[in-house]
Amino acid sequence: RGIDFSVKKGETVALVGATGVGKSTIVQLIPRLYDIHNGDVLIDGQSIQKFTQKSLREQISFVPQKPFLFYDTVGANISHGKTFSKKEIVAAAKKAHAHEFIRKLPNQYNTMLAETGKNFSGGQQQRLAIARALFKKAPILILDEATSSLDAISEGHIKEAIKDLQGMVTQIIIAHRLSTIEYADRIIFL
């Protein structure tokens, strides 16, 4: 209740706080996964209610705590079903530290995922979801505990990839490990 903060274009802001305090709920309001009953969320001074959900979500890359993967190929999951060159898909996978395990798969980027990605570990699923977010190149990047299932080495690589976007992409990051958010411009404690 009564939360009020601004995030400047290109800024990296981390949201931290105890479990259940509302961090995930706050970031889910931005792409209108929930509609607001009181108050408002503004992007460039405009209420998000004035945008269609589709046009709003095209501007946002969102990586949730539990990644959602499609019953499709690895490549289609990264490209979100859009047609792009394999070079672009591989570049996003490399940034997300996913290329290493993808190239070891029998059909590499053409490997089919089982329903909800059950044939991949939690860390591999998160890296695919992060690759999808980086592939999209949206101006707003939201990471909700997106590296929680990763080992320290993989997390470090992804942290570097995300840090490289600093100043170019507006980032809102939720994390419990302080190492994940050490480069943030601001930390908001809830």
PDB file of C-alpha atoms in Angstrom:
ATOM      1  CA  ARG A   1       0.000   0.000   0.000  1.00  0.00           C
ATOM      2  CA  GLY A   2       1.095   3.499  -0.734  1.00  0.00           C
ATOM      3  CA  ILE A   3       4.043   2.474  -2.907  1.00  0.00           C
ATOM      4  CA  ASP A   4       5.350   5.235  -5.140  1.00  0.00           C
ATOM      5  CA  PHE A   5       8.579   5.209  -7.133  1.00  0.00           C
ATOM      6  CA  SER A   6       9.913   6.201 -10.532  1.00  0.00           C
ATOM      7  CA  VAL A   7      12.359   4.441 -12.799  1.00  0.00           C
ATOM      8  CA  LYS A   8      14.168   6.591 -15.346  1.00  0.00           C
ATOM      9  CA  LYS A   9      14.771   5.405 -18.885  1.00  0.00           C
ATOM     10  CA  GLY A  10      17.920   3.254 -18.976  1.00  0.00           C
ATOM     11  CA  GLU A  11      18.053   2.912 -15.186  1.00  0.00           C
ATOM     12  CA  THR A  12      18.489  -0.387 -13.363  1.00  0.00           C
ATOM     13  CA  VAL A  13      16.343  -0.650 -10.247  1.00  0.00           C
ATOM     14  CA  ALA A  14      16.279  -3.627  -7.909  1.00  0.00           C
ATOM     15  CA  LEU A  15      13.335  -4.522  -5.703  1.00  0.00           C
ATOM     16  CA  VAL A  16      14.250  -6.428  -2.555  1.00  0.00           C
ATOM     17  CA  GLY A  17      12.394  -7.459   0.562  1.00  0.00           C
ATOM     18  CA  ALA A  18      10.950 -10.374   2.462  1.00  0.00           C
ATOM     19  CA  THR A  19       8.998 -13.150   0.784  1.00  0.00           C
ATOM     20  CA  GLY A  20       5.356 -12.153   0.304  1.00  0.00           C
ATOM     21  CA  VAL A  21       5.899  -8.388   0.560  1.00  0.00           C
ATOM     22  CA  GLY A  22       4.607  -7.796  -3.018  1.00  0.00           C
ATOM     23  CA  LYS A  23       7.699  -7.542  -5.233  1.00  0.00           C
ATOM     24  CA  SER A  24       6.363  -9.914  -7.897  1.00  0.00           C
ATOM     25  CA  THR A  25       2.908  -8.348  -7.755  1.00  0.00           C
ATOM     26  CA  ILE A  26       4.416  -4.915  -8.439  1.00  0.00           C
ATOM     27  CA  VAL A  27       6.315  -6.062 -11.535  1.00  0.00           C
ATOM     28  CA  GLN A  28       3.289  -8.005 -12.785  1.00  0.00           C
ATOM     29  CA  LEU A  29       1.294  -4.760 -12.803  1.00  0.00           C
ATOM     30  CA  ILE A  30       3.618  -3.224 -15.425  1.00  0.00           C
ATOM     31  CA  PRO A  31       2.700  -5.555 -18.344  1.00  0.00           C
ATOM     32  CA  ARG A  32      -0.891  -5.658 -17.043  1.00  0.00           C
ATOM     33  CA  LEU A  33      -0.828  -9.243 -15.901  1.00  0.00           C
ATOM     34  CA  TYR A  34      -3.041  -7.749 -13.189  1.00  0.00           C
ATOM     35  CA  ASP A  35      -5.129  -4.636 -13.661  1.00  0.00           C
ATOM     36  CA  ILE A  36      -4.794  -1.882 -11.098  1.00  0.00           C
ATOM     37  CA  HIS A  37      -7.727  -1.032  -8.829  1.00  0.00           C
ATOM     38  CA  ASN A  38      -6.180   2.030  -7.159  1.00  0.00           C
ATOM     39  CA  GLY A  39      -3.399   4.300  -8.317  1.00  0.00           C
ATOM     40  CA  ASP A  40      -1.661   4.108 -11.683  1.00  0.00           C
ATOM     41  CA  VAL A  41       1.415   2.900 -13.506  1.00  0.00           C
ATOM     42  CA  LEU A  42       2.797   5.364 -16.027  1.00  0.00           C
ATOM     43  CA  ILE A  43       5.193   4.802 -18.904  1.00  0.00           C
ATOM     44  CA  ASP A  44       6.521   7.995 -20.476  1.00  0.00           C
ATOM     45  CA  GLY A  45       3.868   9.885 -18.515  1.00  0.00           C
ATOM     46  CA  GLN A  46       1.002   7.841 -19.979  1.00  0.00           C
ATOM     47  CA  SER A  47      -1.178   5.463 -17.980  1.00  0.00           C
ATOM     48  CA  ILE A  48      -0.660   1.853 -19.020  1.00  0.00           C
ATOM     49  CA  GLN A  49      -4.468   1.628 -19.168  1.00  0.00           C
ATOM     50  CA  LYS A  50      -4.292   3.757 -22.355  1.00  0.00           C
ATOM     51  CA  PHE A  51      -2.210   1.118 -24.150  1.00  0.00           C
ATOM     52  CA  THR A  52      -3.515  -2.164 -25.485  1.00  0.00           C
ATOM     53  CA  GLN A  53      -2.068  -5.139 -23.641  1.00  0.00           C
ATOM     54  CA  LYS A  54      -0.443  -6.264 -26.898  1.00  0.00           C
ATOM     55  CA  SER A  55       1.293  -2.943 -27.609  1.00  0.00           C
ATOM     56  CA  LEU A  56       2.369  -2.631 -23.977  1.00  0.00           C
ATOM     57  CA  ARG A  57       3.785  -6.146 -23.811  1.00  0.00           C
ATOM     58  CA  GLU A  58       5.719  -5.657 -27.045  1.00  0.00           C
ATOM     59  CA  GLN A  59       7.813  -3.095 -25.145  1.00  0.00           C
ATOM     60  CA  ILE A  60       8.562  -5.408 -22.218  1.00  0.00           C
ATOM     61  CA  SER A  61      10.732  -8.503 -21.814  1.00  0.00           C
ATOM     62  CA  PHE A  62       9.586 -10.352 -18.710  1.00  0.00           C
ATOM     63  CA  VAL A  63      11.360 -13.303 -17.114  1.00  0.00           C
ATOM     64  CA  PRO A  64       9.250 -14.744 -14.280  1.00  0.00           C
ATOM     65  CA  GLN A  65      10.411 -16.865 -11.349  1.00  0.00           C
ATOM     66  CA  LYS A  66       9.099 -19.985 -13.029  1.00  0.00           C
ATOM     67  CA  PRO A  67       9.726 -19.700 -16.756  1.00  0.00           C
ATOM     68  CA  PHE A  68       6.984 -20.666 -19.167  1.00  0.00           C
ATOM     69  CA  LEU A  69       8.232 -22.692 -22.096  1.00  0.00           C
ATOM     70  CA  PHE A  70       6.264 -23.749 -25.163  1.00  0.00           C
ATOM     71  CA  TYR A  71       5.846 -27.235 -26.546  1.00  0.00           C
ATOM     72  CA  ASP A  72       8.079 -26.399 -29.501  1.00  0.00           C
ATOM     73  CA  THR A  73      11.747 -26.374 -30.469  1.00  0.00           C
ATOM     74  CA  VAL A  74      14.467 -24.677 -28.433  1.00  0.00           C
ATOM     75  CA  GLY A  75      14.940 -22.125 -31.221  1.00  0.00           C
ATOM     76  CA  ALA A  76      11.228 -21.312 -31.405  1.00  0.00           C
ATOM     77  CA  ASN A  77      11.132 -20.873 -27.632  1.00  0.00           C
ATOM     78  CA  ILE A  78      13.954 -18.335 -27.793  1.00  0.00           C
ATOM     79  CA  SER A  79      12.532 -16.474 -30.795  1.00  0.00           C
ATOM     80  CA  HIS A  80       9.028 -16.630 -29.267  1.00  0.00           C
ATOM     81  CA  GLY A  81       7.809 -18.194 -32.529  1.00  0.00           C
ATOM     82  CA  LYS A  82       8.871 -15.213 -34.626  1.00  0.00           C
ATOM     83  CA  THR A  83      10.959 -15.796 -37.735  1.00  0.00           C
ATOM     84  CA  PHE A  84      14.478 -14.494 -37.314  1.00  0.00           C
ATOM     85  CA  SER A  85      17.872 -15.700 -38.383  1.00  0.00           C
ATOM     86  CA  LYS A  86      19.513 -18.541 -36.506  1.00  0.00           C
ATOM     87  CA  LYS A  87      22.459 -16.188 -35.943  1.00  0.00           C
ATOM     88  CA  GLU A  88      20.256 -13.875 -33.821  1.00  0.00           C
ATOM     89  CA  ILE A  89      18.864 -16.808 -31.838  1.00  0.00           C
ATOM     90  CA  VAL A  90      22.348 -18.215 -31.175  1.00  0.00           C
ATOM     91  CA  ALA A  91      23.622 -14.762 -30.130  1.00  0.00           C
ATOM     92  CA  ALA A  92      20.831 -14.446 -27.529  1.00  0.00           C
ATOM     93  CA  ALA A  93      21.489 -18.001 -26.306  1.00  0.00           C
ATOM     94  CA  LYS A  94      25.192 -17.238 -25.906  1.00  0.00           C
ATOM     95  CA  LYS A  95      24.424 -14.097 -23.874  1.00  0.00           C
ATOM     96  CA  ALA A  96      22.101 -16.134 -21.644  1.00  0.00           C
ATOM     97  CA  HIS A  97      24.773 -18.810 -21.204  1.00  0.00           C
ATOM     98  CA  ALA A  98      22.415 -21.359 -22.806  1.00  0.00           C
ATOM     99  CA  HIS A  99      24.339 -22.125 -26.005  1.00  0.00           C
ATOM    100  CA  GLU A 100      26.695 -24.456 -24.121  1.00  0.00           C
ATOM    101  CA  PHE A 101      23.966 -26.957 -23.249  1.00  0.00           C
ATOM    102  CA  ILE A 102      21.944 -26.392 -26.437  1.00  0.00           C
ATOM    103  CA  ARG A 103      24.843 -27.352 -28.708  1.00  0.00           C
ATOM    104  CA  LYS A 104      25.130 -30.683 -26.825  1.00  0.00           C
ATOM    105  CA  LEU A 105      21.480 -31.574 -27.543  1.00  0.00           C
ATOM    106  CA  PRO A 106      20.887 -34.176 -30.279  1.00  0.00           C
ATOM    107  CA  ASN A 107      19.154 -31.667 -32.576  1.00  0.00           C
ATOM    108  CA  GLN A 108      20.593 -28.537 -30.946  1.00  0.00           C
ATOM    109  CA  TYR A 109      18.216 -25.598 -31.649  1.00  0.00           C
ATOM    110  CA  ASN A 110      15.740 -27.942 -33.374  1.00  0.00           C
ATOM    111  CA  THR A 111      15.328 -30.097 -30.247  1.00  0.00           C
ATOM    112  CA  MET A 112      11.720 -30.313 -29.115  1.00  0.00           C
ATOM    113  CA  LEU A 113      10.887 -29.355 -25.550  1.00  0.00           C
ATOM    114  CA  ALA A 114       8.627 -31.628 -23.580  1.00  0.00           C
ATOM    115  CA  GLU A 115       5.459 -30.101 -22.182  1.00  0.00           C
ATOM    116  CA  THR A 116       6.460 -27.112 -19.969  1.00  0.00           C
ATOM    117  CA  GLY A 117      10.129 -27.915 -20.636  1.00  0.00           C
ATOM    118  CA  LYS A 118      10.185 -30.971 -18.348  1.00  0.00           C
ATOM    119  CA  ASN A 119      13.146 -32.432 -20.252  1.00  0.00           C
ATOM    120  CA  PHE A 120      15.364 -29.548 -19.050  1.00  0.00           C
ATOM    121  CA  SER A 121      16.642 -28.659 -15.594  1.00  0.00           C
ATOM    122  CA  GLY A 122      15.315 -25.589 -13.782  1.00  0.00           C
ATOM    123  CA  GLY A 123      18.518 -23.703 -14.554  1.00  0.00           C
ATOM    124  CA  GLN A 124      18.343 -24.613 -18.242  1.00  0.00           C
ATOM    125  CA  GLN A 125      14.716 -23.487 -18.382  1.00  0.00           C
ATOM    126  CA  GLN A 126      15.658 -20.147 -16.805  1.00  0.00           C
ATOM    127  CA  ARG A 127      18.506 -19.654 -19.282  1.00  0.00           C
ATOM    128  CA  LEU A 128      16.117 -20.298 -22.196  1.00  0.00           C
ATOM    129  CA  ALA A 129      13.662 -17.755 -20.767  1.00  0.00           C
ATOM    130  CA  ILE A 130      16.481 -15.214 -20.315  1.00  0.00           C
ATOM    131  CA  ALA A 131      17.661 -15.882 -23.895  1.00  0.00           C
ATOM    132  CA  ARG A 132      14.082 -15.175 -25.068  1.00  0.00           C
ATOM    133  CA  ALA A 133      14.050 -11.888 -23.141  1.00  0.00           C
ATOM    134  CA  LEU A 134      17.426 -10.820 -24.536  1.00  0.00           C
ATOM    135  CA  PHE A 135      16.394 -11.865 -28.054  1.00  0.00           C
ATOM    136  CA  LYS A 136      13.322  -9.644 -27.903  1.00  0.00           C
ATOM    137  CA  LYS A 137      15.435  -6.494 -27.372  1.00  0.00           C
ATOM    138  CA  ALA A 138      12.548  -4.676 -25.681  1.00  0.00           C
ATOM    139  CA  PRO A 139      13.240  -1.294 -24.018  1.00  0.00           C
ATOM    140  CA  ILE A 140      11.991  -2.595 -20.624  1.00  0.00           C
ATOM    141  CA  LEU A 141      13.455  -5.726 -19.040  1.00  0.00           C
ATOM    142  CA  ILE A 142      11.858  -7.232 -15.928  1.00  0.00           C
ATOM    143  CA  LEU A 143      13.607 -10.081 -14.141  1.00  0.00           C
ATOM    144  CA  ASP A 144      11.647 -11.678 -11.305  1.00  0.00           C
ATOM    145  CA  GLU A 145      14.131 -13.960  -9.492  1.00  0.00           C
ATOM    146  CA  ALA A 146      15.266 -14.992 -12.972  1.00  0.00           C
ATOM    147  CA  THR A 147      18.605 -16.396 -11.829  1.00  0.00           C
ATOM    148  CA  SER A 148      17.429 -18.211  -8.690  1.00  0.00           C
ATOM    149  CA  SER A 149      17.933 -21.722 -10.158  1.00  0.00           C
ATOM    150  CA  LEU A 150      21.351 -20.999 -11.623  1.00  0.00           C
ATOM    151  CA  ASP A 151      24.724 -21.974 -10.280  1.00  0.00           C
ATOM    152  CA  ALA A 152      27.122 -19.166  -9.364  1.00  0.00           C
ATOM    153  CA  ILE A 153      29.107 -19.391 -12.625  1.00  0.00           C
ATOM    154  CA  SER A 154      26.023 -19.237 -14.879  1.00  0.00           C
ATOM    155  CA  GLU A 155      24.567 -16.443 -12.766  1.00  0.00           C
ATOM    156  CA  GLY A 156      27.801 -14.500 -13.156  1.00  0.00           C
ATOM    157  CA  HIS A 157      27.684 -14.811 -16.955  1.00  0.00           C
ATOM    158  CA  ILE A 158      24.055 -13.705 -17.108  1.00  0.00           C
ATOM    159  CA  LYS A 159      24.744 -10.852 -14.702  1.00  0.00           C
ATOM    160  CA  GLU A 160      27.458  -9.632 -17.096  1.00  0.00           C
ATOM    161  CA  ALA A 161      25.114  -9.911 -20.111  1.00  0.00           C
ATOM    162  CA  ILE A 162      22.442  -7.922 -18.284  1.00  0.00           C
ATOM    163  CA  LYS A 163      24.997  -5.406 -17.023  1.00  0.00           C
ATOM    164  CA  ASP A 164      26.019  -4.775 -20.652  1.00  0.00           C
ATOM    165  CA  LEU A 165      22.447  -3.548 -21.256  1.00  0.00           C
ATOM    166  CA  GLN A 166      22.742  -0.955 -18.477  1.00  0.00           C
ATOM    167  CA  GLY A 167      21.879   2.508 -19.748  1.00  0.00           C
ATOM    168  CA  MET A 168      20.329   1.120 -22.947  1.00  0.00           C
ATOM    169  CA  VAL A 169      17.425  -0.795 -21.414  1.00  0.00           C
ATOM    170  CA  THR A 170      15.286   0.053 -18.395  1.00  0.00           C
ATOM    171  CA  GLN A 171      15.657  -2.838 -15.979  1.00  0.00           C
ATOM    172  CA  ILE A 172      13.609  -3.813 -12.956  1.00  0.00           C
ATOM    173  CA  ILE A 173      15.137  -6.738 -11.119  1.00  0.00           C
ATOM    174  CA  ILE A 174      13.855  -8.757  -8.189  1.00  0.00           C
ATOM    175  CA  ALA A 175      16.469 -10.829  -6.417  1.00  0.00           C
ATOM    176  CA  HIS A 176      17.201 -12.286  -3.025  1.00  0.00           C
ATOM    177  CA  ARG A 177      20.934 -12.714  -3.645  1.00  0.00           C
ATOM    178  CA  LEU A 178      22.644  -9.355  -3.354  1.00  0.00           C
ATOM    179  CA  SER A 179      25.305 -10.452  -5.864  1.00  0.00           C
ATOM    180  CA  THR A 180      22.599 -10.406  -8.548  1.00  0.00           C
ATOM    181  CA  ILE A 181      21.820  -6.717  -8.003  1.00  0.00           C
ATOM    182  CA  GLU A 182      25.194  -5.265  -7.020  1.00  0.00           C
ATOM    183  CA  TYR A 183      25.385  -3.169 -10.204  1.00  0.00           C
ATOM    184  CA  ALA A 184      21.864  -1.670  -9.837  1.00  0.00           C
ATOM    185  CA  ASP A 185      21.578   2.117  -9.942  1.00  0.00           C
ATOM    186  CA  ARG A 186      19.060   1.970  -7.088  1.00  0.00           C
ATOM    187  CA  ILE A 187      17.749  -0.605  -4.668  1.00  0.00           C
ATOM    188  CA  ILE A 188      14.214  -0.251  -3.338  1.00  0.00           C
ATOM    189  CA  PHE A 189      13.611  -2.171  -0.120  1.00  0.00           C
ATOM    190  CA  LEU A 190      10.005  -3.191   0.476  1.00  0.00           C
TER     191      LEU A 190
END
